[in-house]
mmCIF file of C-alpha atoms in Angstrom:
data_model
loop_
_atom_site.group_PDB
_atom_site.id
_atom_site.type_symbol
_atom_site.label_atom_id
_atom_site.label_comp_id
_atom_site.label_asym_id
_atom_site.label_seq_id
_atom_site.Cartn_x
_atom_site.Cartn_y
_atom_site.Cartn_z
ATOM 1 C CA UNK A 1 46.958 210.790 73.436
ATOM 2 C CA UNK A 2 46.582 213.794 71.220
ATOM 3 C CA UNK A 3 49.814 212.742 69.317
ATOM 4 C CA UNK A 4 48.355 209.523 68.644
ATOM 5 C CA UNK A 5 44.446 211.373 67.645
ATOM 6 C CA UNK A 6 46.655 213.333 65.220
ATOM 7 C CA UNK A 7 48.267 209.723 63.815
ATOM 8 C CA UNK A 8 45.001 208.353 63.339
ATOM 9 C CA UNK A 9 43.757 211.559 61.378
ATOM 10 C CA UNK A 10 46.096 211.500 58.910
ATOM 11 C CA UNK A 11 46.193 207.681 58.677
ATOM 12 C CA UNK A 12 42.237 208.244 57.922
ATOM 13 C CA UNK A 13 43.299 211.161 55.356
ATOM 14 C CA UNK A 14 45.356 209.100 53.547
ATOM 15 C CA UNK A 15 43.863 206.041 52.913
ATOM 16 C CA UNK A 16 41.533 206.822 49.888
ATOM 17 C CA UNK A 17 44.658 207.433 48.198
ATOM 18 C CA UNK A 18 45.531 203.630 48.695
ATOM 19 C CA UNK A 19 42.195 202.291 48.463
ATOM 20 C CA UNK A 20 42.123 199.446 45.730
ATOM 21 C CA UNK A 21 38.642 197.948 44.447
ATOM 22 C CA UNK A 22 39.560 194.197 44.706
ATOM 23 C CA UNK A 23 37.929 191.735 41.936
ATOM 24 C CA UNK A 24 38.676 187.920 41.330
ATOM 25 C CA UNK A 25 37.333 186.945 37.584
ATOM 26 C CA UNK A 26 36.563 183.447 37.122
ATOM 27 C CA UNK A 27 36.522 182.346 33.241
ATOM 28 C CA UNK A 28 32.573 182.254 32.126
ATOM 29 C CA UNK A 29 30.442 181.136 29.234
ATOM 30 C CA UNK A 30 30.590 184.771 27.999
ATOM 31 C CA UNK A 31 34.402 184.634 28.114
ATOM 32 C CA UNK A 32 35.980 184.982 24.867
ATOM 33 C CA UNK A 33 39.479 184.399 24.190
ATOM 34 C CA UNK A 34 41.703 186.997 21.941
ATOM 35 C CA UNK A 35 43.586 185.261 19.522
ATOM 36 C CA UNK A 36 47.584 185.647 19.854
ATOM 37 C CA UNK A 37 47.499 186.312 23.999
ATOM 38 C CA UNK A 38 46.451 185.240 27.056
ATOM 39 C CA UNK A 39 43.951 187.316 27.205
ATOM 40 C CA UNK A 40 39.978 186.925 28.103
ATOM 41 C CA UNK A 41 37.014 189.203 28.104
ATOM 42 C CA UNK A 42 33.633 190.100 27.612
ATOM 43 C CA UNK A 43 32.707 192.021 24.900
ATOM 44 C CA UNK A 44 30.998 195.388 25.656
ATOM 45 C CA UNK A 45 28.032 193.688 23.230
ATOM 46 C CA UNK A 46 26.809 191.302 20.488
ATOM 47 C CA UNK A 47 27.820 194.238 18.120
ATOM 48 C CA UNK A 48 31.895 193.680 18.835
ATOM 49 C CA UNK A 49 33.599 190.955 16.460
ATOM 50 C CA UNK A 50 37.429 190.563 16.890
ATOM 51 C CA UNK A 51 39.059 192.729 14.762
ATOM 52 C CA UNK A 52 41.056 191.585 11.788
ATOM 53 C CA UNK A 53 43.229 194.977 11.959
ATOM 54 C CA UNK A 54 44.638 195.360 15.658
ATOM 55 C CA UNK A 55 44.923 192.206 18.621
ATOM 56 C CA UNK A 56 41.237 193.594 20.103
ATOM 57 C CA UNK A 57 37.657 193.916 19.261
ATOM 58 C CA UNK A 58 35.619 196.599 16.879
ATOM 59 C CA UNK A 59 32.335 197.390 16.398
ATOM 60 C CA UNK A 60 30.300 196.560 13.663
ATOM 61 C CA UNK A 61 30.711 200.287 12.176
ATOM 62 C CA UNK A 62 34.151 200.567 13.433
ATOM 63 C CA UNK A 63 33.909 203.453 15.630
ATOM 64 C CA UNK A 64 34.513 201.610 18.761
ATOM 65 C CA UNK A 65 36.927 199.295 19.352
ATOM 66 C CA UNK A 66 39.437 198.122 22.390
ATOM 67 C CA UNK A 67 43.044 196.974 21.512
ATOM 68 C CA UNK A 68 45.041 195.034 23.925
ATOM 69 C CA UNK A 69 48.779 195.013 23.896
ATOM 70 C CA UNK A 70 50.997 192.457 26.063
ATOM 71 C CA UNK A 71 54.434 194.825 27.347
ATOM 72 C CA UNK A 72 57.294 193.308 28.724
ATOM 73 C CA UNK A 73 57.723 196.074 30.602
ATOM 74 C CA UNK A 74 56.846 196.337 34.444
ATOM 75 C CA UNK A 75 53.386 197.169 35.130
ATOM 76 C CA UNK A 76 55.406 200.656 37.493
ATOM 77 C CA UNK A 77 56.873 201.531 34.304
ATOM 78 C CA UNK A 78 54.177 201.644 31.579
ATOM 79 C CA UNK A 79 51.697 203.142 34.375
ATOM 80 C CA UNK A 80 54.572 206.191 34.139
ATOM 81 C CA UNK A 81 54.334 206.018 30.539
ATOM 82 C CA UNK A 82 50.814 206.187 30.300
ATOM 83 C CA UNK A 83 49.263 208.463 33.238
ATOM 84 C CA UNK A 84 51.752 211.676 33.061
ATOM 85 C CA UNK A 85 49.781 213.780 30.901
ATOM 86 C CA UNK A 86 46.829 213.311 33.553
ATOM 87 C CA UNK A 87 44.401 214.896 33.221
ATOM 88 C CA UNK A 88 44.518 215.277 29.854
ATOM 89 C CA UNK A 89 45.184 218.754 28.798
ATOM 90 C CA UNK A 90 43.042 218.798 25.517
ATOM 91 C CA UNK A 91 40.605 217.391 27.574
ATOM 92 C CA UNK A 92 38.820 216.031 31.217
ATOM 93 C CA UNK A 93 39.850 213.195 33.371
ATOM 94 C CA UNK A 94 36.189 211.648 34.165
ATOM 95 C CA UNK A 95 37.407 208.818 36.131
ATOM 96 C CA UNK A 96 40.796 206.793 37.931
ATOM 97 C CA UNK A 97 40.437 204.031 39.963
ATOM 98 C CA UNK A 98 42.875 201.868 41.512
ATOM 99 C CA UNK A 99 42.044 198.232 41.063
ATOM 100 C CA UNK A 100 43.715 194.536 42.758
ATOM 101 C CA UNK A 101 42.751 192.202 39.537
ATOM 102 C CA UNK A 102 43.356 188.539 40.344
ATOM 103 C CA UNK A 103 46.047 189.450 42.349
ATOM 104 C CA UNK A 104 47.357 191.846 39.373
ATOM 105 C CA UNK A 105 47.849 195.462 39.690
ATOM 106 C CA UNK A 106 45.409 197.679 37.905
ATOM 107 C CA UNK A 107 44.003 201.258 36.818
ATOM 108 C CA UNK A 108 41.106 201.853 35.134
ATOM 109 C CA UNK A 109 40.678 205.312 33.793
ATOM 110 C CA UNK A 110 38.081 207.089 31.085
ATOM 111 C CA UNK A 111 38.731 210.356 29.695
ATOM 112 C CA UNK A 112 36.967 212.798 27.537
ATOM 113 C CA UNK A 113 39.265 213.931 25.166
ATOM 114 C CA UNK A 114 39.628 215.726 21.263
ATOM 115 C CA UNK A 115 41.134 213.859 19.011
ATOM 116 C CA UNK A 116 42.682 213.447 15.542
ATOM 117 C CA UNK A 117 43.587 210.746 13.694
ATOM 118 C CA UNK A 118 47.443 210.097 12.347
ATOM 119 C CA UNK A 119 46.010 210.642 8.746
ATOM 120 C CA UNK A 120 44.480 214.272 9.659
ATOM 121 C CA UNK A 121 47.254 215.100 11.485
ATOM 122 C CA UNK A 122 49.345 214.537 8.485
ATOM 123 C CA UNK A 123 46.845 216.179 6.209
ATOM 124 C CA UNK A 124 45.580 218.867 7.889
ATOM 125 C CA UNK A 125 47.535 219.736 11.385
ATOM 126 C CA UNK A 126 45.214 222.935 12.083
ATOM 127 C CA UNK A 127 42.149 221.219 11.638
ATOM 128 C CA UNK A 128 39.983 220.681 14.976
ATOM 129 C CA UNK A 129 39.588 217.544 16.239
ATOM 130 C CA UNK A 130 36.885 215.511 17.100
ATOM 131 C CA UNK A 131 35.169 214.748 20.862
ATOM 132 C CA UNK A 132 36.238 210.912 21.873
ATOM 133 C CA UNK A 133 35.897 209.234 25.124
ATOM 134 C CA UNK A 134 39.079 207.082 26.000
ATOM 135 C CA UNK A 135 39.010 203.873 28.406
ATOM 136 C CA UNK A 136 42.112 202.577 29.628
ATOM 137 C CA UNK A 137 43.222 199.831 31.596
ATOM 138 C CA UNK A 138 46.528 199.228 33.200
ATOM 139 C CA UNK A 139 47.271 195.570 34.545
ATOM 140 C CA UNK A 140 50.380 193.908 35.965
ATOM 141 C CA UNK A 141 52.886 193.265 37.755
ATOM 142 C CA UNK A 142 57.012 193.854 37.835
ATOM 143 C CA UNK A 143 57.940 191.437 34.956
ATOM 144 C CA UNK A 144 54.803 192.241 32.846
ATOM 145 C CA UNK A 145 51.959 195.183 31.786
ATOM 146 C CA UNK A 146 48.819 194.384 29.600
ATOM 147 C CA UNK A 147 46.973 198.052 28.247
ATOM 148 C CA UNK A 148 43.578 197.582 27.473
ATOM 149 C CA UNK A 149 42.677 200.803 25.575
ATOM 150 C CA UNK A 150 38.914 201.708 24.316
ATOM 151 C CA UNK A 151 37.709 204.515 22.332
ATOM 152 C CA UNK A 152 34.440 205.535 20.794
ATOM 153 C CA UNK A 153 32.771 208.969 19.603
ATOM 154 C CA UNK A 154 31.630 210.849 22.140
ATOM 155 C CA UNK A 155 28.112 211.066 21.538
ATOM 156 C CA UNK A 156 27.828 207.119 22.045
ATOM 157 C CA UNK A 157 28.814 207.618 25.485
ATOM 158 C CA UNK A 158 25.155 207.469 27.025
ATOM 159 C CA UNK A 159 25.013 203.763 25.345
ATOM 160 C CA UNK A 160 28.422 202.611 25.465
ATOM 161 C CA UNK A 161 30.089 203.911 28.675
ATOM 162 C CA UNK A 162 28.601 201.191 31.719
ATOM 163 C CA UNK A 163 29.416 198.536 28.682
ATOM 164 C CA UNK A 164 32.736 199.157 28.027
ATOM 165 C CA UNK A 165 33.627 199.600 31.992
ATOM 166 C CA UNK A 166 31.986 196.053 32.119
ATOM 167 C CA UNK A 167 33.538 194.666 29.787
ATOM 168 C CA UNK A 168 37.631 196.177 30.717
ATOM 169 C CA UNK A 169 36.820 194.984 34.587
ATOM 170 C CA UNK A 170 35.534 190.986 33.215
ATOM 171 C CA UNK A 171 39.034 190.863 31.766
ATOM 172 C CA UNK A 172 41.273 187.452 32.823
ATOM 173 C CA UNK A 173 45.076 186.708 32.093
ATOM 174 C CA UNK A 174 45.694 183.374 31.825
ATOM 175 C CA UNK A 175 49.350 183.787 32.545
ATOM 176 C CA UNK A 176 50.643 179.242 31.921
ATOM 177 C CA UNK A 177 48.258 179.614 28.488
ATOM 178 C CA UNK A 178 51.229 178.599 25.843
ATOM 179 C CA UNK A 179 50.291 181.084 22.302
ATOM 180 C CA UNK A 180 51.770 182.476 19.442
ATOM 181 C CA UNK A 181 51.633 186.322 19.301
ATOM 182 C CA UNK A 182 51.322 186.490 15.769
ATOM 183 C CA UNK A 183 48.212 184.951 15.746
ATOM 184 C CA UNK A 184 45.981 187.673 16.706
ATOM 185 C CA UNK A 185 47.695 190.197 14.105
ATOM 186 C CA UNK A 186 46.511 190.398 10.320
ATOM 187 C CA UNK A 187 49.553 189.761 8.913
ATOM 188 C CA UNK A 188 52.411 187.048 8.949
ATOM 189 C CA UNK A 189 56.431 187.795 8.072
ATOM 190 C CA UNK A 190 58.912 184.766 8.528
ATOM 191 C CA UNK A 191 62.275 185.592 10.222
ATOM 192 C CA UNK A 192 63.368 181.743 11.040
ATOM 193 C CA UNK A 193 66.185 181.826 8.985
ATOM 194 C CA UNK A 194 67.520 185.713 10.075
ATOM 195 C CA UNK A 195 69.363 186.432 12.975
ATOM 196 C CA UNK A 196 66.203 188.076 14.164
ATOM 197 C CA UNK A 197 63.299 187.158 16.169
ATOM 198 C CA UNK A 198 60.313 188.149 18.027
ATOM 199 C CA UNK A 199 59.764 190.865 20.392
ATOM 200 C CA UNK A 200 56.632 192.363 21.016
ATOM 201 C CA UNK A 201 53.559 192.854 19.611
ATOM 202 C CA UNK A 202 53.750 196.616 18.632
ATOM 203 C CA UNK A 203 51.102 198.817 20.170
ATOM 204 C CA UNK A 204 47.506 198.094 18.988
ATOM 205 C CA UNK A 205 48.006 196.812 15.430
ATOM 206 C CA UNK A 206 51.657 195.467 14.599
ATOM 207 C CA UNK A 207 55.092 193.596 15.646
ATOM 208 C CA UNK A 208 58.581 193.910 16.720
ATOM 209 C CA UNK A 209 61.363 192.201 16.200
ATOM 210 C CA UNK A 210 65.212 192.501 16.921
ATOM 211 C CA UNK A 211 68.534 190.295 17.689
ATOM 212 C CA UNK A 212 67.814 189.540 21.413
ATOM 213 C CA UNK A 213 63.698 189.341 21.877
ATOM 214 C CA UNK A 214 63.995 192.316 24.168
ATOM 215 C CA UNK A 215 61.579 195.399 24.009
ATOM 216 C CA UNK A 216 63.008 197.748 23.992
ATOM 217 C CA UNK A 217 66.041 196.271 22.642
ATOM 218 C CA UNK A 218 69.566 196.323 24.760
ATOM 219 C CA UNK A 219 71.677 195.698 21.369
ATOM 220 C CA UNK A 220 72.243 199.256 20.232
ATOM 221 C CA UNK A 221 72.797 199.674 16.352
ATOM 222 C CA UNK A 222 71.859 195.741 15.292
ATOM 223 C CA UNK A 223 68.897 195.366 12.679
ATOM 224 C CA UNK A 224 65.293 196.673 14.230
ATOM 225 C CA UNK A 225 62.754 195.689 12.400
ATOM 226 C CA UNK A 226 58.508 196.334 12.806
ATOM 227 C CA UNK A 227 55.051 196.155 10.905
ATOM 228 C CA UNK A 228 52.150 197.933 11.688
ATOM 229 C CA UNK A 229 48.559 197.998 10.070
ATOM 230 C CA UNK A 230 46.909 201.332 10.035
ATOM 231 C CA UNK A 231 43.653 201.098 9.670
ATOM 232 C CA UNK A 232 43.130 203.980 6.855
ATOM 233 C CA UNK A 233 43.251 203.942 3.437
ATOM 234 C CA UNK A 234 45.704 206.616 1.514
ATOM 235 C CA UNK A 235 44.317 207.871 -1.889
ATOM 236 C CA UNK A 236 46.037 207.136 -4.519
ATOM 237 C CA UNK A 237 47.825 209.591 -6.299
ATOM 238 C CA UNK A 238 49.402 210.434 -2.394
ATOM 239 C CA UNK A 239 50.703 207.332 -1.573
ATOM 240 C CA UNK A 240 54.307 207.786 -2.771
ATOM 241 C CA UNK A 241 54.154 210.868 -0.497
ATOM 242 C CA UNK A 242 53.044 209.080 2.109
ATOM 243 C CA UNK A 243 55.431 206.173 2.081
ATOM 244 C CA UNK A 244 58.321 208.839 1.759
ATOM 245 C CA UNK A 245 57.176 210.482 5.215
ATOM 246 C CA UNK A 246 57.804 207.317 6.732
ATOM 247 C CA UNK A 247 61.221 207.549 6.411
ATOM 248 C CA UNK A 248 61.689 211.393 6.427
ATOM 249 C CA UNK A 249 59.992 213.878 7.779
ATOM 250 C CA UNK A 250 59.257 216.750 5.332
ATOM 251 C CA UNK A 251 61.192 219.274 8.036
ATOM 252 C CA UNK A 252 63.775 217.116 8.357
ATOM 253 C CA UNK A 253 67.190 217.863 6.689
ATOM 254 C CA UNK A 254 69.207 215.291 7.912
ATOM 255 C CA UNK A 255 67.720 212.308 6.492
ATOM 256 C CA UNK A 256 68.973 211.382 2.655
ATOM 257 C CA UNK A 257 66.722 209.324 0.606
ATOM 258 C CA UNK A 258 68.607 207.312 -1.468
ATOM 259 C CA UNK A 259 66.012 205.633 -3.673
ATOM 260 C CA UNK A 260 62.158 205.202 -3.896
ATOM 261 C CA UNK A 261 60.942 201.828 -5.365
ATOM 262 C CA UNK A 262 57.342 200.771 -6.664
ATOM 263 C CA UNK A 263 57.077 197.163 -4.852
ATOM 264 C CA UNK A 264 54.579 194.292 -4.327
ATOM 265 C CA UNK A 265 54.333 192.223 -1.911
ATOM 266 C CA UNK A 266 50.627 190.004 -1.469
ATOM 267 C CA UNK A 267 49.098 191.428 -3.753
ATOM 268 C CA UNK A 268 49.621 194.975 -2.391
ATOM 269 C CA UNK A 269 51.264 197.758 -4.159
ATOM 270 C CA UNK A 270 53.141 200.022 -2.919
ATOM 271 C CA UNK A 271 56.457 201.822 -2.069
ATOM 272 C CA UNK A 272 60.073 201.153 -0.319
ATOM 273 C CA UNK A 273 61.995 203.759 0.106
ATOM 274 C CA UNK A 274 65.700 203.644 1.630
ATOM 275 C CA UNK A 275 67.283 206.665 3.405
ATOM 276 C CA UNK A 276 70.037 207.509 5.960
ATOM 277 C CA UNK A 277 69.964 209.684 8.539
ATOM 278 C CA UNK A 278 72.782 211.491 10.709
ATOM 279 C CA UNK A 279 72.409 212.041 13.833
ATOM 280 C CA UNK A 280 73.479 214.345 16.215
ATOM 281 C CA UNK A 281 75.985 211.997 18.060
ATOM 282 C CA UNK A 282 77.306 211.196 14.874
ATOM 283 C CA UNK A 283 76.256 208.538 13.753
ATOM 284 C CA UNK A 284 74.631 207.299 10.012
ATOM 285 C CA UNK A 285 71.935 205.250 10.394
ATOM 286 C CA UNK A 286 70.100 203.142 7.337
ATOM 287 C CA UNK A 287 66.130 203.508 7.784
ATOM 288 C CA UNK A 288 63.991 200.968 5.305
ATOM 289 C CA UNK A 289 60.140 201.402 4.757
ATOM 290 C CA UNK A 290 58.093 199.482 2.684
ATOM 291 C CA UNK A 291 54.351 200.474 2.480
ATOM 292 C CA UNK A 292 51.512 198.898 1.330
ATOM 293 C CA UNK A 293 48.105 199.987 0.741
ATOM 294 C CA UNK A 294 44.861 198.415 0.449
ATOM 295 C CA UNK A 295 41.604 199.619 -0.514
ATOM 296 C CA UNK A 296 40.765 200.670 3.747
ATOM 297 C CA UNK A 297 44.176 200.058 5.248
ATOM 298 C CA UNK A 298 47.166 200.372 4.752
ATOM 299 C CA UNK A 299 50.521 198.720 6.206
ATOM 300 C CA UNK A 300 53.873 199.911 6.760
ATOM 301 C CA UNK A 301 57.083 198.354 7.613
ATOM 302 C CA UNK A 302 60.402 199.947 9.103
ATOM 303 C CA UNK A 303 64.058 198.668 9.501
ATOM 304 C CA UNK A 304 67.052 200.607 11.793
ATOM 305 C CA UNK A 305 70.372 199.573 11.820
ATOM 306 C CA UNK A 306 73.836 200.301 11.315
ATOM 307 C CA UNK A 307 74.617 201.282 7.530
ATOM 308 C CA UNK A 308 76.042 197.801 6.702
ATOM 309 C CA UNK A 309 75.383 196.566 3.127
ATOM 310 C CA UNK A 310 74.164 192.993 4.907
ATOM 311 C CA UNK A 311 71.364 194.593 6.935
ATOM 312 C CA UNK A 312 69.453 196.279 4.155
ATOM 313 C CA UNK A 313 69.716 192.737 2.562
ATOM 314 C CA UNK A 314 68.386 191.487 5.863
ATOM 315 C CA UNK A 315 64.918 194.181 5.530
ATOM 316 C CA UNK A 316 64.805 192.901 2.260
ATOM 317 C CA UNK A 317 64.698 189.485 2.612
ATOM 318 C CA UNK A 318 62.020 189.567 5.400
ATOM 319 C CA UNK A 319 60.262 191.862 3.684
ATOM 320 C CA UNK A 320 59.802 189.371 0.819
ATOM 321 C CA UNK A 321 57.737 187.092 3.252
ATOM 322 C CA UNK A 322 55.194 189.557 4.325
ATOM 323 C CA UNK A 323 51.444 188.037 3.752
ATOM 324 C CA UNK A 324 48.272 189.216 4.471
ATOM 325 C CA UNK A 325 45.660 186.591 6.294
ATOM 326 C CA UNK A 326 42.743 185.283 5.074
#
């Protein structure tokens, strides 16, 4: 009897750990879909538009937005990626809770964090950051993981917090819903007639592609090739700098750049720059970055592969097809 007093103790002790909030979303009037995914959801308010930069939405001033990403990665896997720097050390974990989704995994979790954006990291690496809250939901299962990842300034948080936790649990995967991924991104490239195709949509704002559709890819050394929008513009008389720190790092000795080439592409101007870099196993591998600036954005694109004469030809070519949507 006391052995089995002491069972039901601990089972008692335990079980918060396991406790999952359960919620079944039906598809309402205030629904809206995301363009490019199978993805519905509420939006936090009348303020939110879909955002012509990242697959998501953003507020009207652009300080708030939530950017959804479709992995094909197991929902085990990307919850390891994402949750082992909890709690944040630059900042406080405010809240984690285990979810059951529509018969989906989930996590929801909001953190109050200091941040800085890639450009003032570049700029200005000791300057201090600013107070953000992040929201972040996990969702899936062992073939699949959608993030759902929300940010605003930390001084909205009185007005935006019970909003955006309403809006991350209303969300619904349609999983059957038949879409093209590169509908929700800004930008269109055409690789029908390359040995490449799709992969993934690249976290928040961009796209990858490679030789077998795979993310990340199992075919080590063939062509690798991705765009991204970053949604900040680069003044002017950096630019060149800037495109040349896509390819090499200022500290980094081991990458060669060949040449540096004023380009346009859709009306953009910009930069592509060619390098090699050796690396420590040995091997010489061709990196190719084109970037392109507009007058609040700017958009860069990277190729990897073996050193072979055909695969810069390959960047190139794709390269050539990059447009900007209306």
């Amino acid at each position: 009897m006391k052995h089995l007093l002491s069972c039901l103790i601990f089972s008692l002790a335990i079980l918060p750990l396991f406790a999952q909030t359960k919620i079944d979303n039906s598809p309402t009037e205030a629904h809206i879909e995301i363009p490019g995914t199978k993805f519905l959801i509420i939006k936090p308010d009348a303020s939110f538009e879909i955002s012509t930069n990242f697959v998501g939405l953003q507020s009207e001033n652009l300080e708030a937005a939530l950017n959804l990403t479709d992995l094909p990665l197991s929902y085990e896997k990307v919850g390891e990626m994402f949750t082992r720097n909890l709690p944040p050390k630059n900042g406080e974990l405010v809240l984690d809770e285990q979810l059951l989704m529509n018969g989906y995994q989930a996590r929801l979790i909001k953190t109050d964090v200091i941040h800085k954006s890639a450009l003032e990291k570049l700029e200005n690496p000791d300057a201090p950051g600013k107070p953000v809250i992040n929201w972040l939901l996990l969702y899936g299962d062992a073939e699949m993981a959608i993030t759902i990842a929300g940010t605003y300034p930390k001084e909205q948080d009185e007005v935006l917090s019970a909003k955006f936790e309403a809006c991350l649990r209303s969300f619904i995967y349609v999983k059957d819903k038949e879409v093209d991924p590169m509908d929700g991104l800004s930008f269109r490239v055409d690789v029908s007639d390359t040995p490449l195709q799709f992969a993934t949509t690249l976290m928040q704002t961009g796209a990858v592609f490679n030789t077998d559709g795979k993310f990340p890819t199992e075919a080590k050394g063939a062509p690798n090739y991705m765009v991204r929008v970053l949604p900040f513009a680069i003044e002017a008389e950096k630019q060149k700098e800037h495109a040349i720190r896509r390819v090499k790092n200022l500290m980094d000795e081991d990458t060669e750049i060949e040449a540096v080439n004023p380009i346009q592409l859709a009306g953009l101007k910009g930069f592509e720059v060619i390098g090699y870099e050796q690396r420590e196993d040995g091997k010489r591998v061709l990196e190719y970055s084109v970037s392109l600036f507009d007058e609040a954005r700017h958009f860069t694109i990277n190729g990897f592969a073996e050193p072979e004469p055909e695969h810069l030809a390959l960047f190139r070519k794709i390269s050539q097809t990059f447009q900007v949507k209306e």
